[in-house]
Short mmCIF file of C-alpha atoms in Angstrom, two decimals:
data_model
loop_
_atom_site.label_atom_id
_atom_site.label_comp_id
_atom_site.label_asym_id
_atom_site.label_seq_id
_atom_site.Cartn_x
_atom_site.Cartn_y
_atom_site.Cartn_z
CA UNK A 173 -7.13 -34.08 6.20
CA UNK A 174 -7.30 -30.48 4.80
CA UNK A 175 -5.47 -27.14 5.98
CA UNK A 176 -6.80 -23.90 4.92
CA UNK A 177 -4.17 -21.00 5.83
CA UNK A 178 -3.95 -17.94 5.28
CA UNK A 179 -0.85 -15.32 5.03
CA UNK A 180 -0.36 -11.76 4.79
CA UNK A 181 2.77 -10.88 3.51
CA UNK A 182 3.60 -6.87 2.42
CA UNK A 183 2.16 -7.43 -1.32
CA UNK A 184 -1.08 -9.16 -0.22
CA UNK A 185 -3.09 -11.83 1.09
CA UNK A 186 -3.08 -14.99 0.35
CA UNK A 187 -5.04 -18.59 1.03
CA UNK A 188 -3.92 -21.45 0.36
CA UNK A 189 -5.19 -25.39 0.94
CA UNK A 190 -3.31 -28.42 1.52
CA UNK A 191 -4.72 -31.71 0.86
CA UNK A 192 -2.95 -35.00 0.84
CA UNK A 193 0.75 -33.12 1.21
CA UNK A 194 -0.35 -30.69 -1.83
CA UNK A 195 -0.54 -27.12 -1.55
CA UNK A 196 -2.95 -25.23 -3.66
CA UNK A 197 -3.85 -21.76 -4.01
CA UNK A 198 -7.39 -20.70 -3.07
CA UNK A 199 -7.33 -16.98 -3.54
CA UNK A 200 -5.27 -13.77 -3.40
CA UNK A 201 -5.25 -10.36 -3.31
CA UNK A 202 -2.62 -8.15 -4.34
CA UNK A 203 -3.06 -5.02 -2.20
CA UNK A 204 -3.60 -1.79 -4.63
CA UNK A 205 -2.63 0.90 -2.10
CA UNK A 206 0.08 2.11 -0.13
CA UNK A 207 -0.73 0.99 3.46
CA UNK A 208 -3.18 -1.59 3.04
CA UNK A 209 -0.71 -4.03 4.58
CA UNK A 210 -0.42 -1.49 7.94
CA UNK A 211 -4.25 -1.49 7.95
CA UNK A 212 -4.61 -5.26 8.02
CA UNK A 213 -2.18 -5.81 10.00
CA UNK A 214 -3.59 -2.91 12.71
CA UNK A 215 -7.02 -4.42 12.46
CA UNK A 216 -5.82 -8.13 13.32
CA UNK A 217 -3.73 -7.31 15.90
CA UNK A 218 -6.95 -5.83 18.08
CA UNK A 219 -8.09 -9.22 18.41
CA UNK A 220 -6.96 -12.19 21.17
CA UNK A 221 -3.92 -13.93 19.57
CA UNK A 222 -5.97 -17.48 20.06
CA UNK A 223 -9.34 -15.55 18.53
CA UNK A 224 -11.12 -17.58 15.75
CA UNK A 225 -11.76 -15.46 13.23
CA UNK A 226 -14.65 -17.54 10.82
CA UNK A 227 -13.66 -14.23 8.43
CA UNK A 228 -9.78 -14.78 8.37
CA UNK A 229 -10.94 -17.12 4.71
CA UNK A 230 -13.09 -15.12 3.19
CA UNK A 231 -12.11 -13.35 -0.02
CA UNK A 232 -15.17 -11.00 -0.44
CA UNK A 233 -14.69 -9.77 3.38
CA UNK A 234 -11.14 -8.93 3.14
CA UNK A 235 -12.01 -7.00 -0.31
CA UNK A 236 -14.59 -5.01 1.70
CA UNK A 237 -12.36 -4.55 4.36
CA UNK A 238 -9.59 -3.42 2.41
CA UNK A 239 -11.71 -1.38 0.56
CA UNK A 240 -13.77 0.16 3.54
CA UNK A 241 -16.49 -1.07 3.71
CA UNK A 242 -16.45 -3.40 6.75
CA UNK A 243 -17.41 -1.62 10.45
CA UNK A 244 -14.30 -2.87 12.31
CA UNK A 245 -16.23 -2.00 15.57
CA UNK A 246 -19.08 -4.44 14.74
CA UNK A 247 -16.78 -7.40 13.69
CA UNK A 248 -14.43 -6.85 17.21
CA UNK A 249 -17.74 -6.69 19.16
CA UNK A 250 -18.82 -10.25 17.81
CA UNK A 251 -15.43 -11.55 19.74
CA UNK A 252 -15.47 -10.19 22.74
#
């Protein structure tokens, strides 16, 4: 069985994959700006707690996002 997760804490974002009791690191990225945590954090917390967000392990959309370049409208009106 493998576990993708995910975490967000204040310096970044982080995924990680555990396989047969092993964790490994997929990906990170060390936020660059002073409130990129705050942003993150603001834009996940307008979805449903239970929400399954097919994004949440994606490297390229959270650089876009973090960058700007994602239409947070468009992505929250896919869950409704």
């Amino acid at each position: 069985m493998i576990i993708t997760s995910g975490t967000i804490p204040d310096n970044g974002i982080v995924c990680r994959e555990c396989k047969g009791g092993v964790i490994k690191e997929l990906w990170r990225i060390d936020y660059k700006n002073q409130g990129d945590y705050e942003k993150v954090w603001n834009f996940l917390d307008r979805f449903d707690k239970d929400a399954d967000l097919k994004f949440a392990g994606s490297k390229s959309f959270w650089e876009d996002y973090i960058a700007g370049k994602i239409d947070e409208n468009k992505i929250l009106e896919q869950y409704k």
